[in-house]
Amino acid sequence: MSEPRINDRIRVPEVRLVGPNGEQVGIVRVEDALRLADEAGLDLVEVAPTARPPVCKLMDFGKFKYESDMKAREARKNQTNTILKEIRFRLKIDPHDYATKKGHVERFLKGGDKVKVMIMFRGREQSRPEMGFRLLQRLAEDVADLGSVESSPRQDGRNMVMVIGPHKKKAEAKAEERRRKDSEQAAAGSSAQQPAEQAPQAAETSSETASTAS
């Protein structure tokens, strides 16, 4: 997203002005708005360019941009890196294969990943979408303790697709585990340098001990 226009870059005859505390000043000429911004030691920032007239607010743009960048960085840091796995079912799947594939779905959900479940219809099976729906519904119920349906079953050409996501605590646990491993790796990297730095001290201690013994 491009940055908003500020100060002299705002080239319209008049604006709807909002004060620094959110108070509505009203529609004023852009020259008057710029003067008020200068007197207050603030910036005139266009916050709603498509409005008629555009809405502008008096604010410290540098501080606003810094706080926005910090919030975005924190959001990226805390976001869950969820991977979308895919499992394919046949409509007429036998019990053993169903149990095996259900196990894969459970393993993915336990790992904090989402699962895209796909049923592939063959020939006349396409005329029985309700059977695919029932199979996906059965799977969702069987893994309900690990995840929930995020995208309900829907027909997609010859296939029917559903997405199951892990419960929030599972996804958060995975993100926390990744952060913990990153911290441990960083700590291991810094501690690896310590023995080399301590080596001269150890040598000096050995020399002092030998002198005392003699």
PDB file of N, CA and C in Angstrom, residues 30-127:
ATOM      1  N   VAL A  30      -7.810  24.010   1.872  1.00  0.00           N
ATOM      2  CA  VAL A  30      -6.589  23.265   2.157  1.00  0.00           C
ATOM      3  C   VAL A  30      -5.501  24.203   2.681  1.00  0.00           C
ATOM      4  N   GLU A  31      -5.502  25.471   2.229  1.00  0.00           N
ATOM      5  CA  GLU A  31      -4.505  26.427   2.743  1.00  0.00           C
ATOM      6  C   GLU A  31      -4.677  26.641   4.244  1.00  0.00           C
ATOM      7  N   ASP A  32      -5.944  26.748   4.676  1.00  0.00           N
ATOM      8  CA  ASP A  32      -6.198  26.940   6.101  1.00  0.00           C
ATOM      9  C   ASP A  32      -5.805  25.684   6.898  1.00  0.00           C
ATOM     10  N   ALA A  33      -6.062  24.525   6.331  1.00  0.00           N
ATOM     11  CA  ALA A  33      -5.700  23.284   7.016  1.00  0.00           C
ATOM     12  C   ALA A  33      -4.187  23.176   7.174  1.00  0.00           C
ATOM     13  N   LEU A  34      -3.452  23.556   6.132  1.00  0.00           N
ATOM     14  CA  LEU A  34      -1.991  23.525   6.205  1.00  0.00           C
ATOM     15  C   LEU A  34      -1.474  24.526   7.234  1.00  0.00           C
ATOM     16  N   ARG A  35      -2.142  25.676   7.326  1.00  0.00           N
ATOM     17  CA  ARG A  35      -1.729  26.680   8.305  1.00  0.00           C
ATOM     18  C   ARG A  35      -1.945  26.166   9.729  1.00  0.00           C
ATOM     19  N   LEU A  36      -3.104  25.527   9.971  1.00  0.00           N
ATOM     20  CA  LEU A  36      -3.386  24.972  11.293  1.00  0.00           C
ATOM     21  C   LEU A  36      -2.379  23.882  11.657  1.00  0.00           C
ATOM     22  N   ALA A  37      -1.996  23.073  10.668  1.00  0.00           N
ATOM     23  CA  ALA A  37      -1.012  22.017  10.912  1.00  0.00           C
ATOM     24  C   ALA A  37       0.330  22.626  11.284  1.00  0.00           C
ATOM     25  N   ASP A  38       0.721  23.691  10.563  1.00  0.00           N
ATOM     26  CA  ASP A  38       2.004  24.342  10.833  1.00  0.00           C
ATOM     27  C   ASP A  38       2.009  24.982  12.213  1.00  0.00           C
ATOM     28  N   GLU A  39       0.915  25.607  12.582  1.00  0.00           N
ATOM     29  CA  GLU A  39       0.836  26.259  13.898  1.00  0.00           C
ATOM     30  C   GLU A  39       0.893  25.244  15.041  1.00  0.00           C
ATOM     31  N   ALA A  40       0.350  24.048  14.789  1.00  0.00           N
ATOM     32  CA  ALA A  40       0.340  23.014  15.834  1.00  0.00           C
ATOM     33  C   ALA A  40       1.598  22.159  15.807  1.00  0.00           C
ATOM     34  N   GLY A  41       2.483  22.389  14.838  1.00  0.00           N
ATOM     35  CA  GLY A  41       3.694  21.586  14.722  1.00  0.00           C
ATOM     36  C   GLY A  41       3.386  20.152  14.311  1.00  0.00           C
ATOM     37  N   LEU A  42       2.316  19.996  13.506  1.00  0.00           N
ATOM     38  CA  LEU A  42       1.886  18.666  13.074  1.00  0.00           C
ATOM     39  C   LEU A  42       1.862  18.597  11.552  1.00  0.00           C
ATOM     40  N   ASP A  43       1.490  17.422  11.048  1.00  0.00           N
ATOM     41  CA  ASP A  43       1.363  17.222   9.612  1.00  0.00           C
ATOM     42  C   ASP A  43      -0.106  17.123   9.239  1.00  0.00           C
ATOM     43  N   LEU A  44      -0.410  17.518   8.011  1.00  0.00           N
ATOM     44  CA  LEU A  44      -1.748  17.321   7.466  1.00  0.00           C
ATOM     45  C   LEU A  44      -1.696  16.046   6.637  1.00  0.00           C
ATOM     46  N   VAL A  45      -2.441  15.023   7.062  1.00  0.00           N
ATOM     47  CA  VAL A  45      -2.367  13.699   6.436  1.00  0.00           C
ATOM     48  C   VAL A  45      -3.722  13.349   5.840  1.00  0.00           C
ATOM     49  N   GLU A  46      -3.709  12.948   4.582  1.00  0.00           N
ATOM     50  CA  GLU A  46      -4.937  12.550   3.896  1.00  0.00           C
ATOM     51  C   GLU A  46      -5.275  11.107   4.290  1.00  0.00           C
ATOM     52  N   VAL A  47      -6.365  10.918   5.028  1.00  0.00           N
ATOM     53  CA  VAL A  47      -6.720   9.590   5.535  1.00  0.00           C
ATOM     54  C   VAL A  47      -7.846   8.936   4.752  1.00  0.00           C
ATOM     55  N   ALA A  48      -8.598   9.718   3.988  1.00  0.00           N
ATOM     56  CA  ALA A  48      -9.681   9.163   3.162  1.00  0.00           C
ATOM     57  C   ALA A  48      -9.687   9.905   1.840  1.00  0.00           C
ATOM     58  N   PRO A  49      -8.796   9.519   0.906  1.00  0.00           N
ATOM     59  CA  PRO A  49      -8.651  10.270  -0.348  1.00  0.00           C
ATOM     60  C   PRO A  49      -9.849  10.172  -1.279  1.00  0.00           C
ATOM     61  N   THR A  50     -10.665   9.133  -1.154  1.00  0.00           N
ATOM     62  CA  THR A  50     -11.790   8.964  -2.082  1.00  0.00           C
ATOM     63  C   THR A  50     -13.054   9.687  -1.625  1.00  0.00           C
ATOM     64  N   ALA A  51     -13.024  10.222  -0.411  1.00  0.00           N
ATOM     65  CA  ALA A  51     -14.200  10.963   0.070  1.00  0.00           C
ATOM     66  C   ALA A  51     -14.303  12.287  -0.678  1.00  0.00           C
ATOM     67  N   ARG A  52     -15.477  12.876  -0.632  1.00  0.00           N
ATOM     68  CA  ARG A  52     -15.720  14.162  -1.297  1.00  0.00           C
ATOM     69  C   ARG A  52     -16.268  15.157  -0.300  1.00  0.00           C
ATOM     70  N   PRO A  53     -15.469  16.140   0.174  1.00  0.00           N
ATOM     71  CA  PRO A  53     -14.042  16.287  -0.132  1.00  0.00           C
ATOM     72  C   PRO A  53     -13.196  15.277   0.654  1.00  0.00           C
ATOM     73  N   PRO A  54     -11.916  15.118   0.305  1.00  0.00           N
ATOM     74  CA  PRO A  54     -11.049  14.173   1.009  1.00  0.00           C
ATOM     75  C   PRO A  54     -10.966  14.512   2.502  1.00  0.00           C
ATOM     76  N   VAL A  55     -10.834  13.471   3.326  1.00  0.00           N
ATOM     77  CA  VAL A  55     -10.712  13.667   4.771  1.00  0.00           C
ATOM     78  C   VAL A  55      -9.237  13.710   5.136  1.00  0.00           C
ATOM     79  N   CYS A  56      -8.861  14.735   5.870  1.00  0.00           N
ATOM     80  CA  CYS A  56      -7.477  14.888   6.317  1.00  0.00           C
ATOM     81  C   CYS A  56      -7.449  15.038   7.834  1.00  0.00           C
ATOM     82  N   LYS A  57      -6.345  14.600   8.429  1.00  0.00           N
ATOM     83  CA  LYS A  57      -6.219  14.665   9.879  1.00  0.00           C
ATOM     84  C   LYS A  57      -4.904  15.304  10.265  1.00  0.00           C
ATOM     85  N   LEU A  58      -4.933  16.067  11.350  1.00  0.00           N
ATOM     86  CA  LEU A  58      -3.720  16.649  11.897  1.00  0.00           C
ATOM     87  C   LEU A  58      -3.062  15.618  12.796  1.00  0.00           C
ATOM     88  N   MET A  59      -1.790  15.280  12.494  1.00  0.00           N
ATOM     89  CA  MET A  59      -1.088  14.291  13.304  1.00  0.00           C
ATOM     90  C   MET A  59       0.415  14.411  13.098  1.00  0.00           C
ATOM     91  N   ASP A  60       1.157  13.742  13.991  1.00  0.00           N
ATOM     92  CA  ASP A  60       2.607  13.626  13.831  1.00  0.00           C
ATOM     93  C   ASP A  60       2.832  12.422  12.918  1.00  0.00           C
ATOM     94  N   PHE A  61       3.066  12.671  11.638  1.00  0.00           N
ATOM     95  CA  PHE A  61       3.120  11.567  10.679  1.00  0.00           C
ATOM     96  C   PHE A  61       4.308  10.641  10.927  1.00  0.00           C
ATOM     97  N   GLY A  62       5.429  11.206  11.341  1.00  0.00           N
ATOM     98  CA  GLY A  62       6.603  10.382  11.624  1.00  0.00           C
ATOM     99  C   GLY A  62       6.330   9.392  12.756  1.00  0.00           C
ATOM    100  N   LYS A  63       5.703   9.872  13.820  1.00  0.00           N
ATOM    101  CA  LYS A  63       5.358   9.008  14.936  1.00  0.00           C
ATOM    102  C   LYS A  63       4.313   7.974  14.530  1.00  0.00           C
ATOM    103  N   PHE A  64       3.336   8.411  13.742  1.00  0.00           N
ATOM    104  CA  PHE A  64       2.282   7.498  13.271  1.00  0.00           C
ATOM    105  C   PHE A  64       2.877   6.380  12.423  1.00  0.00           C
ATOM    106  N   LYS A  65       3.788   6.723  11.521  1.00  0.00           N
ATOM    107  CA  LYS A  65       4.395   5.725  10.642  1.00  0.00           C
ATOM    108  C   LYS A  65       5.246   4.753  11.451  1.00  0.00           C
ATOM    109  N   TYR A  66       5.984   5.270  12.429  1.00  0.00           N
ATOM    110  CA  TYR A  66       6.823   4.403  13.266  1.00  0.00           C
ATOM    111  C   TYR A  66       5.978   3.392  14.033  1.00  0.00           C
ATOM    112  N   GLU A  67       4.895   3.878  14.646  1.00  0.00           N
ATOM    113  CA  GLU A  67       4.026   2.987  15.413  1.00  0.00           C
ATOM    114  C   GLU A  67       3.355   1.955  14.508  1.00  0.00           C
ATOM    115  N   SER A  68       2.970   2.372  13.291  1.00  0.00           N
ATOM    116  CA  SER A  68       2.359   1.435  12.346  1.00  0.00           C
ATOM    117  C   SER A  68       3.348   0.354  11.928  1.00  0.00           C
ATOM    118  N   ASP A  69       4.600   0.754  11.685  1.00  0.00           N
ATOM    119  CA  ASP A  69       5.627  -0.224  11.304  1.00  0.00           C
ATOM    120  C   ASP A  69       5.888  -1.206  12.436  1.00  0.00           C
ATOM    121  N   MET A  70       5.900  -0.716  13.678  1.00  0.00           N
ATOM    122  CA  MET A  70       6.141  -1.585  14.821  1.00  0.00           C
ATOM    123  C   MET A  70       5.006  -2.588  14.998  1.00  0.00           C
ATOM    124  N   LYS A  71       3.773  -2.127  14.804  1.00  0.00           N
ATOM    125  CA  LYS A  71       2.623  -3.032  14.917  1.00  0.00           C
ATOM    126  C   LYS A  71       2.663  -4.100  13.833  1.00  0.00           C
ATOM    127  N   ALA A  72       3.022  -3.693  12.610  1.00  0.00           N
ATOM    128  CA  ALA A  72       3.100  -4.657  11.506  1.00  0.00           C
ATOM    129  C   ALA A  72       4.200  -5.672  11.751  1.00  0.00           C
ATOM    130  N   ARG A  73       5.334  -5.204  12.286  1.00  0.00           N
ATOM    131  CA  ARG A  73       6.446  -6.112  12.580  1.00  0.00           C
ATOM    132  C   ARG A  73       6.071  -7.098  13.675  1.00  0.00           C
ATOM    133  N   GLU A  74       5.375  -6.607  14.693  1.00  0.00           N
ATOM    134  CA  GLU A  74       4.951  -7.489  15.788  1.00  0.00           C
ATOM    135  C   GLU A  74       3.936  -8.514  15.290  1.00  0.00           C
ATOM    136  N   ALA A  75       3.056  -8.077  14.393  1.00  0.00           N
ATOM    137  CA  ALA A  75       2.059  -9.005  13.842  1.00  0.00           C
ATOM    138  C   ALA A  75       2.734 -10.100  13.038  1.00  0.00           C
ATOM    139  N   ARG A  76       3.761  -9.732  12.252  1.00  0.00           N
ATOM    140  CA  ARG A  76       4.491 -10.743  11.480  1.00  0.00           C
ATOM    141  C   ARG A  76       5.245 -11.684  12.393  1.00  0.00           C
ATOM    142  N   LYS A  77       5.757 -11.153  13.487  1.00  0.00           N
ATOM    143  CA  LYS A  77       6.518 -11.984  14.430  1.00  0.00           C
ATOM    144  C   LYS A  77       5.638 -13.002  15.108  1.00  0.00           C
ATOM    145  N   ASN A  78       4.407 -12.589  15.430  1.00  0.00           N
ATOM    146  CA  ASN A  78       3.507 -13.466  16.183  1.00  0.00           C
ATOM    147  C   ASN A  78       2.603 -14.320  15.309  1.00  0.00           C
ATOM    148  N   GLN A  79       2.633 -14.096  13.996  1.00  0.00           N
ATOM    149  CA  GLN A  79       1.726 -14.856  13.148  1.00  0.00           C
ATOM    150  C   GLN A  79       2.126 -16.326  13.116  1.00  0.00           C
ATOM    151  N   THR A  80       1.160 -17.183  12.948  1.00  0.00           N
ATOM    152  CA  THR A  80       1.389 -18.618  12.906  1.00  0.00           C
ATOM    153  C   THR A  80       1.738 -19.042  11.485  1.00  0.00           C
ATOM    154  N   ASN A  81       2.898 -19.683  11.349  1.00  0.00           N
ATOM    155  CA  ASN A  81       3.320 -20.162  10.041  1.00  0.00           C
ATOM    156  C   ASN A  81       2.665 -21.514   9.761  1.00  0.00           C
ATOM    157  N   THR A  82       1.426 -21.462   9.314  1.00  0.00           N
ATOM    158  CA  THR A  82       0.659 -22.679   9.077  1.00  0.00           C
ATOM    159  C   THR A  82       0.854 -23.162   7.652  1.00  0.00           C
ATOM    160  N   ILE A  83       1.092 -24.460   7.500  1.00  0.00           N
ATOM    161  CA  ILE A  83       1.280 -25.068   6.190  1.00  0.00           C
ATOM    162  C   ILE A  83       0.010 -25.812   5.814  1.00  0.00           C
ATOM    163  N   LEU A  84      -0.377 -25.726   4.543  1.00  0.00           N
ATOM    164  CA  LEU A  84      -1.569 -26.422   4.069  1.00  0.00           C
ATOM    165  C   LEU A  84      -1.157 -27.760   3.463  1.00  0.00           C
ATOM    166  N   LYS A  85      -1.515 -28.841   4.136  1.00  0.00           N
ATOM    167  CA  LYS A  85      -1.260 -30.190   3.645  1.00  0.00           C
ATOM    168  C   LYS A  85      -2.454 -30.647   2.816  1.00  0.00           C
ATOM    169  N   GLU A  86      -2.246 -31.677   2.011  1.00  0.00           N
ATOM    170  CA  GLU A  86      -3.344 -32.175   1.178  1.00  0.00           C
ATOM    171  C   GLU A  86      -3.448 -33.692   1.280  1.00  0.00           C
ATOM    172  N   ILE A  87      -4.665 -34.171   1.468  1.00  0.00           N
ATOM    173  CA  ILE A  87      -4.956 -35.605   1.521  1.00  0.00           C
ATOM    174  C   ILE A  87      -6.089 -35.899   0.539  1.00  0.00           C
ATOM    175  N   ARG A  88      -5.924 -36.953  -0.274  1.00  0.00           N
ATOM    176  CA  ARG A  88      -6.939 -37.305  -1.270  1.00  0.00           C
ATOM    177  C   ARG A  88      -7.624 -38.621  -0.893  1.00  0.00           C
ATOM    178  N   PHE A  89      -8.927 -38.601  -1.019  1.00  0.00           N
ATOM    179  CA  PHE A  89      -9.756 -39.773  -0.739  1.00  0.00           C
ATOM    180  C   PHE A  89     -10.464 -40.207  -2.015  1.00  0.00           C
ATOM    181  N   ARG A  90     -10.742 -41.497  -2.111  1.00  0.00           N
ATOM    182  CA  ARG A  90     -11.661 -42.008  -3.117  1.00  0.00           C
ATOM    183  C   ARG A  90     -13.026 -42.142  -2.474  1.00  0.00           C
ATOM    184  N   LEU A  91     -14.047 -41.975  -3.265  1.00  0.00           N
ATOM    185  CA  LEU A  91     -15.389 -42.045  -2.712  1.00  0.00           C
ATOM    186  C   LEU A  91     -15.667 -43.411  -2.102  1.00  0.00           C
ATOM    187  N   LYS A  92     -15.256 -44.475  -2.790  1.00  0.00           N
ATOM    188  CA  LYS A  92     -15.475 -45.836  -2.292  1.00  0.00           C
ATOM    189  C   LYS A  92     -14.212 -46.348  -1.619  1.00  0.00           C
ATOM    190  N   ILE A  93     -13.786 -45.662  -0.571  1.00  0.00           N
ATOM    191  CA  ILE A  93     -12.573 -46.020   0.146  1.00  0.00           C
ATOM    192  C   ILE A  93     -12.871 -47.136   1.137  1.00  0.00           C
ATOM    193  N   ASP A  94     -11.932 -48.114   1.252  1.00  0.00           N
ATOM    194  CA  ASP A  94     -12.170 -49.207   2.189  1.00  0.00           C
ATOM    195  C   ASP A  94     -11.765 -48.779   3.595  1.00  0.00           C
ATOM    196  N   PRO A  95     -12.240 -49.459   4.632  1.00  0.00           N
ATOM    197  CA  PRO A  95     -11.992 -49.061   6.024  1.00  0.00           C
ATOM    198  C   PRO A  95     -10.510 -48.908   6.364  1.00  0.00           C
ATOM    199  N   HIS A  96      -9.678 -49.808   5.848  1.00  0.00           N
ATOM    200  CA  HIS A  96      -8.254 -49.733   6.174  1.00  0.00           C
ATOM    201  C   HIS A  96      -7.626 -48.456   5.623  1.00  0.00           C
ATOM    202  N   ASP A  97      -7.903 -48.150   4.354  1.00  0.00           N
ATOM    203  CA  ASP A  97      -7.355 -46.938   3.750  1.00  0.00           C
ATOM    204  C   ASP A  97      -7.896 -45.686   4.442  1.00  0.00           C
ATOM    205  N   TYR A  98      -9.165 -45.738   4.819  1.00  0.00           N
ATOM    206  CA  TYR A  98      -9.750 -44.591   5.519  1.00  0.00           C
ATOM    207  C   TYR A  98      -9.014 -44.348   6.833  1.00  0.00           C
ATOM    208  N   ALA A  99      -8.763 -45.435   7.580  1.00  0.00           N
ATOM    209  CA  ALA A  99      -8.068 -45.297   8.864  1.00  0.00           C
ATOM    210  C   ALA A  99      -6.661 -44.750   8.664  1.00  0.00           C
ATOM    211  N   THR A 100      -5.994 -45.199   7.606  1.00  0.00           N
ATOM    212  CA  THR A 100      -4.632 -44.722   7.326  1.00  0.00           C
ATOM    213  C   THR A 100      -4.625 -43.233   6.998  1.00  0.00           C
ATOM    214  N   LYS A 101      -5.524 -42.827   6.110  1.00  0.00           N
ATOM    215  CA  LYS A 101      -5.564 -41.420   5.715  1.00  0.00           C
ATOM    216  C   LYS A 101      -6.042 -40.529   6.861  1.00  0.00           C
ATOM    217  N   LYS A 102      -6.953 -41.048   7.664  1.00  0.00           N
ATOM    218  CA  LYS A 102      -7.394 -40.280   8.830  1.00  0.00           C
ATOM    219  C   LYS A 102      -6.218 -40.067   9.775  1.00  0.00           C
ATOM    220  N   GLY A 103      -5.370 -41.072   9.898  1.00  0.00           N
ATOM    221  CA  GLY A 103      -4.176 -40.937  10.731  1.00  0.00           C
ATOM    222  C   GLY A 103      -3.252 -39.847  10.237  1.00  0.00           C
ATOM    223  N   HIS A 104      -3.126 -39.731   8.900  1.00  0.00           N
ATOM    224  CA  HIS A 104      -2.300 -38.650   8.342  1.00  0.00           C
ATOM    225  C   HIS A 104      -2.901 -37.289   8.691  1.00  0.00           C
ATOM    226  N   VAL A 105      -4.211 -37.179   8.564  1.00  0.00           N
ATOM    227  CA  VAL A 105      -4.883 -35.915   8.893  1.00  0.00           C
ATOM    228  C   VAL A 105      -4.651 -35.557  10.359  1.00  0.00           C
ATOM    229  N   GLU A 106      -4.779 -36.526  11.230  1.00  0.00           N
ATOM    230  CA  GLU A 106      -4.561 -36.288  12.662  1.00  0.00           C
ATOM    231  C   GLU A 106      -3.124 -35.851  12.930  1.00  0.00           C
ATOM    232  N   ARG A 107      -2.177 -36.479  12.241  1.00  0.00           N
ATOM    233  CA  ARG A 107      -0.763 -36.119  12.437  1.00  0.00           C
ATOM    234  C   ARG A 107      -0.504 -34.679  11.993  1.00  0.00           C
ATOM    235  N   PHE A 108      -1.082 -34.298  10.862  1.00  0.00           N
ATOM    236  CA  PHE A 108      -0.895 -32.924  10.379  1.00  0.00           C
ATOM    237  C   PHE A 108      -1.503 -31.912  11.352  1.00  0.00           C
ATOM    238  N   LEU A 109      -2.712 -32.200  11.841  1.00  0.00           N
ATOM    239  CA  LEU A 109      -3.380 -31.289  12.761  1.00  0.00           C
ATOM    240  C   LEU A 109      -2.604 -31.172  14.070  1.00  0.00           C
ATOM    241  N   LYS A 110      -2.065 -32.294  14.553  1.00  0.00           N
ATOM    242  CA  LYS A 110      -1.262 -32.264  15.779  1.00  0.00           C
ATOM    243  C   LYS A 110      -0.016 -31.417  15.590  1.00  0.00           C
ATOM    244  N   GLY A 111       0.485 -31.399  14.344  1.00  0.00           N
ATOM    245  CA  GLY A 111       1.665 -30.585  14.053  1.00  0.00           C
ATOM    246  C   GLY A 111       1.355 -29.125  13.841  1.00  0.00           C
ATOM    247  N   GLY A 112       0.067 -28.768  13.930  1.00  0.00           N
ATOM    248  CA  GLY A 112      -0.321 -27.366  13.787  1.00  0.00           C
ATOM    249  C   GLY A 112      -0.572 -26.930  12.355  1.00  0.00           C
ATOM    250  N   ASP A 113      -0.714 -27.880  11.421  1.00  0.00           N
ATOM    251  CA  ASP A 113      -0.934 -27.538  10.022  1.00  0.00           C
ATOM    252  C   ASP A 113      -2.395 -27.732   9.618  1.00  0.00           C
ATOM    253  N   LYS A 114      -2.811 -26.977   8.607  1.00  0.00           N
ATOM    254  CA  LYS A 114      -4.144 -27.153   8.033  1.00  0.00           C
ATOM    255  C   LYS A 114      -4.115 -28.314   7.044  1.00  0.00           C
ATOM    256  N   VAL A 115      -5.278 -28.888   6.812  1.00  0.00           N
ATOM    257  CA  VAL A 115      -5.363 -30.016   5.889  1.00  0.00           C
ATOM    258  C   VAL A 115      -6.464 -29.762   4.857  1.00  0.00           C
ATOM    259  N   LYS A 116      -6.087 -29.851   3.590  1.00  0.00           N
ATOM    260  CA  LYS A 116      -7.046 -29.767   2.501  1.00  0.00           C
ATOM    261  C   LYS A 116      -7.425 -31.201   2.127  1.00  0.00           C
ATOM    262  N   VAL A 117      -8.660 -31.571   2.392  1.00  0.00           N
ATOM    263  CA  VAL A 117      -9.136 -32.927   2.107  1.00  0.00           C
ATOM    264  C   VAL A 117      -9.897 -32.910   0.788  1.00  0.00           C
ATOM    265  N   MET A 118      -9.511 -33.800  -0.116  1.00  0.00           N
ATOM    266  CA  MET A 118     -10.111 -33.805  -1.446  1.00  0.00           C
ATOM    267  C   MET A 118     -10.661 -35.193  -1.778  1.00  0.00           C
ATOM    268  N   ILE A 119     -11.883 -35.230  -2.235  1.00  0.00           N
ATOM    269  CA  ILE A 119     -12.485 -36.473  -2.728  1.00  0.00           C
ATOM    270  C   ILE A 119     -12.561 -36.394  -4.244  1.00  0.00           C
ATOM    271  N   MET A 120     -11.997 -37.394  -4.909  1.00  0.00           N
ATOM    272  CA  MET A 120     -11.981 -37.427  -6.373  1.00  0.00           C
ATOM    273  C   MET A 120     -13.083 -38.364  -6.868  1.00  0.00           C
ATOM    274  N   PHE A 121     -13.987 -37.827  -7.653  1.00  0.00           N
ATOM    275  CA  PHE A 121     -15.100 -38.607  -8.187  1.00  0.00           C
ATOM    276  C   PHE A 121     -14.724 -39.233  -9.527  1.00  0.00           C
ATOM    277  N   ARG A 122     -15.153 -40.467  -9.729  1.00  0.00           N
ATOM    278  CA  ARG A 122     -14.913 -41.162 -10.987  1.00  0.00           C
ATOM    279  C   ARG A 122     -16.247 -41.465 -11.687  1.00  0.00           C
ATOM    280  N   GLY A 123     -16.285 -41.198 -12.970  1.00  0.00           N
ATOM    281  CA  GLY A 123     -17.437 -41.573 -13.777  1.00  0.00           C
ATOM    282  C   GLY A 123     -18.773 -41.177 -13.174  1.00  0.00           C
ATOM    283  N   ARG A 124     -19.611 -42.192 -12.952  1.00  0.00           N
ATOM    284  CA  ARG A 124     -20.958 -41.950 -12.444  1.00  0.00           C
ATOM    285  C   ARG A 124     -20.972 -41.449 -10.996  1.00  0.00           C
ATOM    286  N   GLU A 125     -19.845 -41.535 -10.310  1.00  0.00           N
ATOM    287  CA  GLU A 125     -19.789 -41.042  -8.930  1.00  0.00           C
ATOM    288  C   GLU A 125     -20.113 -39.550  -8.861  1.00  0.00           C
ATOM    289  N   GLN A 126     -19.900 -38.837  -9.964  1.00  0.00           N
ATOM    290  CA  GLN A 126     -20.154 -37.398  -9.976  1.00  0.00           C
ATOM    291  C   GLN A 126     -21.629 -37.079  -9.758  1.00  0.00           C
ATOM    292  N   SER A 127     -22.483 -38.044  -9.995  1.00  0.00           N
ATOM    293  CA  SER A 127     -23.914 -37.820  -9.787  1.00  0.00           C
ATOM    294  C   SER A 127     -24.332 -38.085  -8.345  1.00  0.00           C
TER     295      SER A 127
END
